[in-house]
mmCIF file of C-alpha atoms and ligand atoms in Angstrom:
data_model
loop_
_atom_site.group_PDB
_atom_site.id
_atom_site.type_symbol
_atom_site.label_atom_id
_atom_site.label_comp_id
_atom_site.label_asym_id
_atom_site.label_seq_id
_atom_site.Cartn_x
_atom_site.Cartn_y
_atom_site.Cartn_z
ATOM 1 C CA MET A 1 0.001 -0.020 -0.005
ATOM 2 C CA ARG A 2 1.071 3.607 -0.446
ATOM 3 C CA ALA A 3 2.094 5.477 2.672
ATOM 4 C CA PHE A 4 4.088 8.458 3.932
ATOM 5 C CA LEU A 5 6.986 7.348 6.067
ATOM 6 C CA VAL A 6 9.541 8.871 8.351
ATOM 7 C CA ASP A 7 12.946 7.247 7.536
ATOM 8 C CA ARG A 8 14.998 9.264 10.055
ATOM 9 C CA TYR A 9 14.208 11.816 12.753
ATOM 10 C CA GLY A 10 14.934 15.534 12.127
ATOM 11 C CA SER A 11 13.355 18.669 10.727
ATOM 12 C CA GLY A 12 15.232 18.358 7.430
ATOM 13 C CA ALA A 13 14.371 14.700 6.951
ATOM 14 C CA GLY A 14 10.952 15.187 5.506
ATOM 15 C CA LEU A 15 8.452 12.457 4.659
ATOM 16 C CA ARG A 16 8.950 9.771 2.047
ATOM 17 C CA ALA A 17 6.114 8.568 -0.184
ATOM 18 C CA GLY A 18 6.591 4.864 -0.605
ATOM 19 C CA GLU A 19 5.204 1.365 -0.374
ATOM 20 C CA ALA A 20 4.604 -0.281 2.976
ATOM 21 C CA PRO A 21 3.297 -3.763 3.837
ATOM 22 C CA GLU A 22 -0.431 -3.991 4.488
ATOM 23 C CA PRO A 23 -1.119 -3.853 8.279
ATOM 24 C CA GLN A 24 -1.610 -7.149 10.095
ATOM 25 C CA LEU A 25 -4.960 -7.498 11.761
ATOM 26 C CA GLY A 26 -5.202 -8.562 15.442
ATOM 27 C CA ALA A 27 -8.361 -10.153 16.848
ATOM 28 C CA ASP A 28 -9.521 -6.741 18.211
ATOM 29 C CA ASP A 29 -8.509 -4.742 15.171
ATOM 30 C CA VAL A 30 -10.470 -3.109 12.422
ATOM 31 C CA LEU A 31 -8.858 -2.607 9.039
ATOM 32 C CA VAL A 32 -9.807 0.790 7.735
ATOM 33 C CA GLN A 33 -9.407 2.157 4.230
ATOM 34 C CA VAL A 34 -8.346 5.703 5.032
ATOM 35 C CA ARG A 35 -10.434 8.272 3.105
ATOM 36 C CA ALA A 36 -9.213 11.439 4.842
ATOM 37 C CA VAL A 37 -6.638 12.492 7.471
ATOM 38 C CA SER A 38 -5.888 15.687 9.288
ATOM 39 C CA ILE A 39 -2.585 17.241 10.256
ATOM 40 C CA ASN A 40 -1.700 17.972 13.897
ATOM 41 C CA PRO A 41 1.282 19.787 15.406
ATOM 42 C CA LEU A 42 2.101 16.392 16.906
ATOM 43 C CA ASP A 43 2.922 15.049 13.430
ATOM 44 C CA ARG A 44 5.742 17.517 12.959
ATOM 45 C CA MET A 45 6.957 17.089 16.474
ATOM 46 C CA ILE A 46 7.161 13.313 16.034
ATOM 47 C CA ARG A 47 8.901 13.643 12.682
ATOM 48 C CA ASP A 48 11.432 16.089 14.122
ATOM 49 C CA GLY A 49 12.170 13.722 17.034
ATOM 50 C CA GLU A 50 10.860 16.150 19.706
ATOM 51 C CA MET A 51 8.654 13.425 21.203
ATOM 52 C CA LYS A 52 11.156 10.568 21.214
ATOM 53 C CA THR A 53 11.325 10.331 25.031
ATOM 54 C CA ILE A 54 7.647 9.645 25.369
ATOM 55 C CA LEU A 55 6.851 8.337 21.896
ATOM 56 C CA PRO A 56 9.841 6.243 20.759
ATOM 57 C CA TYR A 57 8.798 5.039 17.281
ATOM 58 C CA ARG A 58 11.403 2.905 15.479
ATOM 59 C CA VAL A 59 12.127 4.207 11.944
ATOM 60 C CA PRO A 60 10.920 3.682 9.332
ATOM 61 C CA PHE A 61 7.367 4.252 10.482
ATOM 62 C CA ILE A 62 4.186 5.727 8.993
ATOM 63 C CA LEU A 63 3.200 9.173 10.322
ATOM 64 C CA GLY A 64 -0.336 10.412 11.058
ATOM 65 C CA ASN A 65 -2.665 10.662 14.068
ATOM 66 C CA ASP A 66 -6.196 11.275 12.753
ATOM 67 C CA LEU A 67 -8.409 9.565 10.234
ATOM 68 C CA ALA A 68 -11.828 8.971 8.741
ATOM 69 C CA GLY A 69 -12.462 5.999 6.465
ATOM 70 C CA THR A 70 -14.361 2.813 5.642
ATOM 71 C CA VAL A 71 -14.076 -0.542 7.359
ATOM 72 C CA VAL A 72 -12.764 -3.235 4.892
ATOM 73 C CA ARG A 73 -12.079 -6.097 7.276
ATOM 74 C CA ILE A 74 -12.601 -6.990 10.948
ATOM 75 C CA GLY A 75 -10.680 -9.100 13.443
ATOM 76 C CA ALA A 76 -12.264 -12.209 15.043
ATOM 77 C CA ALA A 77 -13.158 -10.465 18.322
ATOM 78 C CA VAL A 78 -14.576 -7.257 16.779
ATOM 79 C CA THR A 79 -18.207 -6.761 17.816
ATOM 80 C CA ARG A 80 -18.934 -3.080 17.258
ATOM 81 C CA PHE A 81 -18.100 -2.692 13.610
ATOM 82 C CA THR A 82 -18.788 -4.377 10.327
ATOM 83 C CA VAL A 83 -17.414 -4.133 6.767
ATOM 84 C CA GLY A 84 -18.629 -1.012 5.047
ATOM 85 C CA ASP A 85 -19.018 1.041 8.218
ATOM 86 C CA GLU A 86 -17.811 4.655 7.917
ATOM 87 C CA VAL A 87 -15.634 5.450 10.986
ATOM 88 C CA TYR A 88 -13.254 8.017 12.448
ATOM 89 C CA ALA A 89 -10.489 7.778 15.008
ATOM 90 C CA ARG A 90 -7.383 8.946 16.699
ATOM 91 C CA PRO A 91 -5.488 5.600 16.964
ATOM 92 C CA ARG A 92 -3.719 4.946 20.296
ATOM 93 C CA LYS A 93 -0.239 6.494 20.575
ATOM 94 C CA ASP A 94 1.692 3.310 19.871
ATOM 95 C CA ARG A 95 -0.392 2.447 16.805
ATOM 96 C CA ILE A 96 -0.196 5.645 14.755
ATOM 97 C CA GLY A 97 0.218 5.719 10.935
ATOM 98 C CA THR A 98 -2.897 7.191 9.327
ATOM 99 C CA PHE A 99 -0.931 8.701 6.359
ATOM 100 C CA ALA A 100 -1.536 5.483 4.383
ATOM 101 C CA GLU A 101 -4.108 3.720 2.286
ATOM 102 C CA LEU A 102 -4.889 1.266 5.082
ATOM 103 C CA ILE A 103 -4.508 1.131 8.893
ATOM 104 C CA ALA A 104 -5.434 -1.437 11.535
ATOM 105 C CA VAL A 105 -7.139 0.322 14.458
ATOM 106 C CA HIS A 106 -7.993 -1.295 17.800
ATOM 107 C CA GLN A 107 -11.904 -1.389 18.023
ATOM 108 C CA ASP A 108 -11.844 0.552 21.306
ATOM 109 C CA ASP A 109 -10.289 3.565 19.569
ATOM 110 C CA LEU A 110 -12.854 3.768 16.784
ATOM 111 C CA ALA A 111 -16.335 5.285 16.458
ATOM 112 C CA ILE A 112 -18.921 5.431 13.690
ATOM 113 C CA LYS A 113 -18.392 8.720 11.735
ATOM 114 C CA PRO A 114 -21.016 11.394 12.417
ATOM 115 C CA ALA A 115 -23.637 10.940 9.685
ATOM 116 C CA THR A 116 -23.816 14.646 9.105
ATOM 117 C CA LEU A 117 -20.187 15.054 8.227
ATOM 118 C CA SER A 118 -18.025 14.415 5.125
ATOM 119 C CA MET A 119 -14.935 12.238 5.446
ATOM 120 C CA GLU A 120 -12.779 15.344 5.367
ATOM 121 C CA GLU A 121 -14.811 17.047 8.151
ATOM 122 C CA ALA A 122 -14.772 13.913 10.278
ATOM 123 C CA ALA A 123 -10.979 13.469 9.886
ATOM 124 C CA SER A 124 -10.490 16.955 11.272
ATOM 125 C CA LEU A 125 -11.925 16.104 14.651
ATOM 126 C CA PRO A 126 -10.716 13.113 16.665
ATOM 127 C CA LEU A 127 -7.442 14.309 18.218
ATOM 128 C CA VAL A 128 -8.625 17.854 18.979
ATOM 129 C CA ALA A 129 -12.161 16.865 20.040
ATOM 130 C CA LEU A 130 -10.853 14.135 22.396
ATOM 131 C CA THR A 131 -8.288 16.562 23.869
ATOM 132 C CA SER A 132 -11.097 19.136 24.466
ATOM 133 C CA TRP A 133 -13.244 16.427 26.105
ATOM 134 C CA GLN A 134 -10.409 15.120 28.295
ATOM 135 C CA VAL A 135 -9.443 18.635 29.455
ATOM 136 C CA LEU A 136 -12.889 20.185 30.011
ATOM 137 C CA VAL A 137 -15.053 17.212 30.960
ATOM 138 C CA GLU A 138 -12.729 14.527 32.409
ATOM 139 C CA ARG A 139 -10.097 16.669 34.129
ATOM 140 C CA ALA A 140 -11.709 20.069 34.817
ATOM 141 C CA HIS A 141 -15.336 18.904 35.307
ATOM 142 C CA VAL A 142 -16.603 22.200 33.856
ATOM 143 C CA GLN A 143 -19.998 23.103 35.283
ATOM 144 C CA PRO A 144 -22.683 25.440 33.927
ATOM 145 C CA GLY A 145 -21.916 29.053 34.764
ATOM 146 C CA GLN A 146 -18.191 28.557 35.299
ATOM 147 C CA LYS A 147 -15.717 30.834 33.533
ATOM 148 C CA VAL A 148 -13.328 29.067 31.134
ATOM 149 C CA LEU A 149 -10.409 30.652 29.279
ATOM 150 C CA ILE A 150 -9.300 28.842 26.144
ATOM 151 C CA HIS A 151 -6.119 30.210 24.684
ATOM 152 C CA ALA A 152 -5.404 30.075 20.916
ATOM 153 C CA GLY A 153 -9.124 29.875 20.082
ATOM 154 C CA SER A 154 -8.591 29.833 16.317
ATOM 155 C CA GLY A 155 -6.370 26.759 16.344
ATOM 156 C CA GLY A 156 -7.412 23.234 15.599
ATOM 157 C CA LEU A 157 -7.820 22.595 19.379
ATOM 158 C CA GLY A 158 -9.255 25.982 20.316
ATOM 159 C CA THR A 159 -12.023 25.968 17.649
ATOM 160 C CA ILE A 160 -13.462 22.746 19.118
ATOM 161 C CA ALA A 161 -12.760 23.489 22.807
ATOM 162 C CA ILE A 162 -14.704 26.777 22.585
ATOM 163 C CA GLN A 163 -17.722 24.961 21.271
ATOM 164 C CA LEU A 164 -17.506 22.168 23.842
ATOM 165 C CA ALA A 165 -17.102 24.573 26.719
ATOM 166 C CA LYS A 166 -20.221 26.482 25.551
ATOM 167 C CA GLN A 167 -22.109 23.198 25.394
ATOM 168 C CA LEU A 168 -21.106 22.512 29.030
ATOM 169 C CA GLY A 169 -22.737 25.837 29.935
ATOM 170 C CA ALA A 170 -19.530 27.771 30.587
ATOM 171 C CA HIS A 171 -18.855 31.459 30.031
ATOM 172 C CA VAL A 172 -15.962 31.321 27.543
ATOM 173 C CA ALA A 173 -13.125 33.713 26.966
ATOM 174 C CA THR A 174 -10.475 33.117 24.306
ATOM 175 C CA THR A 175 -7.301 34.687 22.876
ATOM 176 C CA THR A 176 -6.617 35.029 19.195
ATOM 177 C CA SER A 177 -5.092 37.405 16.650
ATOM 178 C CA THR A 178 -7.017 40.280 15.066
ATOM 179 C CA ALA A 179 -7.911 38.388 11.899
ATOM 180 C CA ASN A 180 -9.665 35.613 13.807
ATOM 181 C CA ILE A 181 -11.813 37.595 16.266
ATOM 182 C CA ASP A 182 -14.958 37.040 14.174
ATOM 183 C CA VAL A 183 -14.131 33.351 13.773
ATOM 184 C CA VAL A 184 -13.948 32.670 17.497
ATOM 185 C CA LYS A 185 -17.093 34.752 18.178
ATOM 186 C CA SER A 186 -18.995 32.716 15.559
ATOM 187 C CA LEU A 187 -17.977 29.542 17.522
ATOM 188 C CA GLY A 188 -19.618 30.964 20.661
ATOM 189 C CA ALA A 189 -16.784 32.749 22.553
ATOM 190 C CA ASP A 190 -18.324 35.321 24.921
ATOM 191 C CA VAL A 191 -15.058 37.327 25.186
ATOM 192 C CA ALA A 192 -12.391 37.423 22.499
ATOM 193 C CA VAL A 193 -9.089 39.043 23.466
ATOM 194 C CA ASP A 194 -6.937 40.132 20.612
ATOM 195 C CA TYR A 195 -3.542 39.137 21.908
ATOM 196 C CA LYS A 196 -1.856 41.445 19.383
ATOM 197 C CA LYS A 197 -3.483 44.488 21.012
ATOM 198 C CA GLN A 198 -4.240 43.537 24.602
ATOM 199 C CA ALA A 199 -2.633 41.658 27.413
ATOM 200 C CA PHE A 200 -5.277 39.045 28.419
ATOM 201 C CA GLU A 201 -4.184 39.026 32.069
ATOM 202 C CA THR A 202 -5.207 42.713 32.390
ATOM 203 C CA VAL A 203 -8.785 42.103 31.292
ATOM 204 C CA LEU A 204 -9.675 38.588 32.445
ATOM 205 C CA HIS A 205 -10.214 37.797 36.157
ATOM 206 C CA ASP A 206 -11.710 35.102 38.380
ATOM 207 C CA TYR A 207 -11.671 32.240 35.905
ATOM 208 C CA ASP A 208 -12.382 28.704 37.050
ATOM 209 C CA VAL A 209 -10.499 26.886 34.318
ATOM 210 C CA VAL A 210 -7.765 27.719 31.758
ATOM 211 C CA LEU A 211 -6.922 25.491 28.822
ATOM 212 C CA ASP A 212 -3.320 26.300 27.857
ATOM 213 C CA PRO A 213 -2.020 25.139 24.405
ATOM 214 C CA LEU A 214 0.754 27.766 24.327
ATOM 215 C CA GLY A 215 2.905 27.378 27.517
ATOM 216 C CA GLY A 216 5.832 29.712 28.443
ATOM 217 C CA GLU A 217 4.793 33.297 29.341
ATOM 218 C CA THR A 218 1.116 32.596 28.499
ATOM 219 C CA LEU A 219 1.049 29.808 31.117
ATOM 220 C CA LYS A 220 2.752 32.002 33.729
ATOM 221 C CA LYS A 221 0.330 34.948 33.175
ATOM 222 C CA SER A 222 -2.649 32.626 33.117
ATOM 223 C CA LEU A 223 -2.127 31.752 36.771
ATOM 224 C CA ASP A 224 -3.214 35.337 37.559
ATOM 225 C CA VAL A 225 -6.552 35.135 35.849
ATOM 226 C CA LEU A 226 -7.666 32.114 37.931
ATOM 227 C CA LYS A 227 -9.713 32.513 41.046
ATOM 228 C CA PRO A 228 -8.617 30.555 44.202
ATOM 229 C CA GLY A 229 -9.398 26.886 43.646
ATOM 230 C CA GLY A 230 -9.153 27.312 39.851
ATOM 231 C CA LYS A 231 -7.411 24.923 37.523
ATOM 232 C CA ILE A 232 -4.967 25.416 34.709
ATOM 233 C CA ILE A 233 -4.481 22.462 32.376
ATOM 234 C CA SER A 234 -1.700 22.693 29.904
ATOM 235 C CA VAL A 235 -1.375 20.415 26.816
ATOM 236 C CA VAL A 236 2.120 21.698 25.977
ATOM 237 C CA GLY A 237 3.829 21.377 29.284
ATOM 238 C CA PRO A 238 5.804 21.387 31.388
ATOM 239 C CA PRO A 239 4.960 17.734 32.156
ATOM 240 C CA ASP A 240 4.283 16.575 35.725
ATOM 241 C CA ALA A 241 4.893 13.420 37.699
ATOM 242 C CA ALA A 242 1.296 12.208 37.319
ATOM 243 C CA PHE A 243 1.871 12.161 33.509
ATOM 244 C CA GLY A 244 5.063 10.169 34.062
ATOM 245 C CA ARG A 245 3.142 7.616 36.101
ATOM 246 C CA GLU A 246 0.434 7.421 33.395
ATOM 247 C CA LEU A 247 3.153 6.754 30.874
ATOM 248 C CA GLY A 248 4.695 4.011 33.007
ATOM 249 C CA ALA A 249 7.971 5.952 32.898
ATOM 250 C CA ASN A 250 10.846 4.862 35.117
ATOM 251 C CA PRO A 251 11.528 6.777 38.439
ATOM 252 C CA VAL A 252 14.317 8.870 36.887
ATOM 253 C CA ILE A 253 12.050 10.153 34.079
ATOM 254 C CA ARG A 254 9.239 10.729 36.616
ATOM 255 C CA LEU A 255 11.518 12.779 38.751
ATOM 256 C CA ALA A 256 12.735 14.742 35.737
ATOM 257 C CA MET A 257 9.156 15.499 34.810
ATOM 258 C CA SER A 258 8.306 16.568 38.306
ATOM 259 C CA ALA A 259 11.416 18.848 38.373
ATOM 260 C CA LEU A 260 10.438 20.406 35.034
ATOM 261 C CA SER A 261 7.041 21.523 36.401
ATOM 262 C CA PHE A 262 8.279 22.324 39.928
ATOM 263 C CA GLN A 263 8.282 26.108 39.471
ATOM 264 C CA THR A 264 4.922 26.188 37.762
ATOM 265 C CA ARG A 265 3.346 23.980 40.396
ATOM 266 C CA TRP A 266 4.961 26.106 43.164
ATOM 267 C CA ARG A 267 3.652 29.359 41.623
ATOM 268 C CA ALA A 268 0.201 27.769 41.229
ATOM 269 C CA ARG A 269 0.159 26.621 44.837
ATOM 270 C CA ARG A 270 1.097 30.090 46.072
ATOM 271 C CA ARG A 271 -1.943 31.496 44.234
ATOM 272 C CA GLY A 272 -4.236 28.687 45.612
ATOM 273 C CA VAL A 273 -4.823 27.144 42.102
ATOM 274 C CA THR A 274 -3.677 23.877 40.618
ATOM 275 C CA TYR A 275 -1.542 23.106 37.611
ATOM 276 C CA SER A 276 -1.615 19.850 35.621
ATOM 277 C CA PHE A 277 -0.384 18.573 32.268
ATOM 278 C CA LEU A 278 -2.438 16.487 29.951
ATOM 279 C CA PHE A 279 -1.549 14.307 26.969
ATOM 280 C CA MET A 280 -4.641 13.063 25.179
ATOM 281 C CA LYS A 281 -5.579 9.428 24.807
ATOM 282 C CA ALA A 282 -7.452 7.521 22.163
ATOM 283 C CA SER A 283 -11.055 6.679 23.101
ATOM 284 C CA GLY A 284 -13.901 5.341 20.949
ATOM 285 C CA ASP A 285 -16.335 5.793 23.868
ATOM 286 C CA GLN A 286 -15.549 9.491 24.168
ATOM 287 C CA LEU A 287 -15.725 9.897 20.341
ATOM 288 C CA ARG A 288 -19.259 8.504 20.522
ATOM 289 C CA GLU A 289 -20.219 11.119 23.167
ATOM 290 C CA LEU A 290 -18.797 13.789 20.838
ATOM 291 C CA THR A 291 -20.613 12.327 17.837
ATOM 292 C CA ALA A 292 -23.928 13.052 19.507
ATOM 293 C CA LEU A 293 -22.949 16.737 19.869
ATOM 294 C CA ILE A 294 -21.711 16.897 16.262
ATOM 295 C CA GLU A 295 -24.859 15.304 14.753
ATOM 296 C CA THR A 296 -27.038 17.771 16.564
ATOM 297 C CA GLY A 297 -24.948 20.688 15.205
ATOM 298 C CA LYS A 298 -23.633 21.653 18.640
ATOM 299 C CA ILE A 299 -20.004 21.179 17.594
ATOM 300 C CA ARG A 300 -19.010 21.803 13.973
ATOM 301 C CA PRO A 301 -15.658 21.191 12.366
ATOM 302 C CA VAL A 302 -13.516 24.162 11.223
ATOM 303 C CA ILE A 303 -11.359 23.430 8.202
ATOM 304 C CA ASP A 304 -8.749 25.793 6.793
ATOM 305 C CA THR A 305 -7.608 23.855 3.677
ATOM 306 C CA VAL A 306 -8.009 20.445 2.038
ATOM 307 C CA PHE A 307 -4.984 19.003 0.229
ATOM 308 C CA PRO A 308 -4.847 15.890 -2.060
ATOM 309 C CA PHE A 309 -3.208 12.647 -0.875
ATOM 310 C CA ASN A 310 0.038 13.111 -2.757
ATOM 311 C CA SER A 311 0.516 16.474 -1.096
ATOM 312 C CA ILE A 312 0.771 15.241 2.519
ATOM 313 C CA PRO A 313 4.332 16.600 2.831
ATOM 314 C CA GLU A 314 3.187 19.978 1.489
ATOM 315 C CA ALA A 315 0.209 19.920 3.842
ATOM 316 C CA LEU A 316 2.533 19.231 6.778
ATOM 317 C CA GLU A 317 4.878 22.156 5.743
ATOM 318 C CA TYR A 318 1.920 24.506 5.192
ATOM 319 C CA PHE A 319 0.652 23.751 8.647
ATOM 320 C CA ALA A 320 4.037 23.733 10.342
ATOM 321 C CA ALA A 321 4.821 27.185 8.840
ATOM 322 C CA GLY A 322 1.701 28.562 10.584
ATOM 323 C CA ARG A 323 0.022 29.373 7.258
ATOM 324 C CA ALA A 324 -3.384 27.971 8.248
ATOM 325 C CA LYS A 325 -5.670 30.852 9.142
ATOM 326 C CA ALA A 326 -8.151 28.996 11.461
ATOM 327 C CA GLY A 327 -9.009 25.376 12.187
ATOM 328 C CA LYS A 328 -7.570 22.235 10.678
ATOM 329 C CA VAL A 329 -5.647 21.227 7.605
ATOM 330 C CA VAL A 330 -7.014 18.082 6.065
ATOM 331 C CA VAL A 331 -5.845 15.684 3.406
ATOM 332 C CA ARG A 332 -8.265 13.838 1.106
ATOM 333 C CA MET A 333 -7.108 10.307 0.125
ATOM 334 C CA THR A 334 -7.654 8.910 -3.294
HETATM 335 N N1 LIG B 401 -1.011 17.304 24.879
HETATM 336 C C1 LIG B 401 -1.954 17.015 24.015
HETATM 337 O O1 LIG B 401 -2.607 15.927 24.123
HETATM 338 C C2 LIG B 401 -2.263 17.917 22.886
HETATM 339 C C3 LIG B 401 -3.424 17.727 22.038
HETATM 340 C C4 LIG B 401 -3.709 18.697 21.103
HETATM 341 C C5 LIG B 401 -2.869 19.780 20.877
HETATM 342 N N2 LIG B 401 -1.773 19.962 21.640
HETATM 343 C C6 LIG B 401 -0.800 21.061 21.456
HETATM 344 O O2 LIG B 401 -1.593 22.236 21.527
HETATM 345 C C7 LIG B 401 -1.018 23.211 20.702
HETATM 346 C C8 LIG B 401 -2.124 23.773 19.832
HETATM 347 O O3 LIG B 401 -2.585 22.743 18.928
HETATM 348 P P1 LIG B 401 -3.538 23.186 17.685
HETATM 349 O O4 LIG B 401 -3.917 21.902 17.016
HETATM 350 O O5 LIG B 401 -4.646 24.073 18.104
HETATM 351 O O6 LIG B 401 -2.484 24.074 16.847
HETATM 352 P P2 LIG B 401 -2.759 25.077 15.678
HETATM 353 O O7 LIG B 401 -3.977 24.635 14.875
HETATM 354 O O8 LIG B 401 -1.477 25.267 15.012
HETATM 355 O O9 LIG B 401 -3.223 26.396 16.402
HETATM 356 C C9 LIG B 401 -2.302 27.240 17.034
HETATM 357 C C10 LIG B 401 -2.966 28.618 17.129
HETATM 358 O O10 LIG B 401 -2.227 29.336 18.127
HETATM 359 C C11 LIG B 401 -2.650 30.713 17.882
HETATM 360 N N3 LIG B 401 -1.657 31.496 18.578
HETATM 361 C C12 LIG B 401 -0.345 31.726 18.378
HETATM 362 N N4 LIG B 401 0.183 32.531 19.274
HETATM 363 C C13 LIG B 401 -0.803 32.857 20.132
HETATM 364 C C14 LIG B 401 -0.880 33.725 21.285
HETATM 365 N N5 LIG B 401 0.151 34.347 21.743
HETATM 366 N N6 LIG B 401 -2.129 33.863 21.873
HETATM 367 C C15 LIG B 401 -3.203 33.225 21.389
HETATM 368 N N7 LIG B 401 -3.208 32.441 20.314
HETATM 369 C C16 LIG B 401 -2.011 32.280 19.677
HETATM 370 C C17 LIG B 401 -2.687 30.851 16.422
HETATM 371 O O11 LIG B 401 -3.810 31.644 16.062
HETATM 372 P P3 LIG B 401 -3.781 33.129 15.551
HETATM 373 O O12 LIG B 401 -3.646 33.069 14.057
HETATM 374 O O13 LIG B 401 -5.070 33.711 15.997
HETATM 375 O O14 LIG B 401 -2.584 33.768 16.166
HETATM 376 C C18 LIG B 401 -2.908 29.375 15.898
HETATM 377 O O15 LIG B 401 -4.234 29.290 15.260
HETATM 378 C C19 LIG B 401 0.095 22.519 19.899
HETATM 379 O O16 LIG B 401 1.326 22.814 20.527
HETATM 380 C C20 LIG B 401 -0.234 21.040 20.043
HETATM 381 O O17 LIG B 401 0.911 20.205 20.001
HETATM 382 C C21 LIG B 401 -1.418 19.019 22.630
#
């Protein structure tokens, strides 16, 4: 089958279009013919070797973390899916490789594609929608009336997180550049701070939850917008010891992770708020919960550009160069 592979780590290494063996199907696996994929910042980070400590893929490997497609075969123990089903997924982290004609996905990671969406629209959602769910529902337990700040509201993650937070009944503030103020408002943001013109920490106060996809100074300043008891959840780090435990990392790595986030946790504690790091997980069950919100129009995909299959490397570069205006970059397979 045709696939896009990483032969060696590094930013200059690129992606090779080539032939790869068809995936082997385990008893719990579903073989999916990939019809569309989307690009995530994680793809570039994996290719460049930035994630090697926590995601040590052995080269050559097929890149890609999101997909929508059609079931072409099922393993002996598969109960939920049948040949011909249209599905979408973010495969679990040790089973990535959606930039290919076929992929074997564990049935627990898969869900039936929302009937109201095209393959391209469905492929834009799994990783960012699951992340939004895991931050806002699972970790933060956002309640109606709470105030939630979602940074980078025009990004792949932000566009979905804003909509989910609104569905949870929250008052939502977001940060974005001038050109995307109307986009984030159309997604439901109650307050849109133009970070090119205004320092968000001077206008936002008493927030219950902050979703941080930016880190650095933004993370530091975000501690000041939380009210006592508030929570900041970062998806870019620094990592914490709980994440190390979740990964099953050895004590040295866990200690290193704890040390990396020590200052942030200390600052948070001094302000009476909590800091945690989250790395999203695959989940078919959570995708099904999201499907219900998507099919009733409560969450809609936001797509910047659709590229053809042969242009996956160009799509990756376009996205990595920050040329997408808002939402996701998607690739249609042929
Ligand atoms: N840990 C996890 O499980 C997990 C999961 C998903 C994503 N992530 C991470 O989260 C980050 C965002 O992901 P994404 O998919 O949303 O990326 P993306 O689609 O590239 O979006 C990034 C957005 O950041 C905005 N931005 C840049 N500087 C900003 C600033 N100072 N203030 C506010 N907004 C700013 C840009 O919008 P403007 O054009 O408006 O500037 C851009 O749209 C990435 O680093 C990704 O790796 C982690």
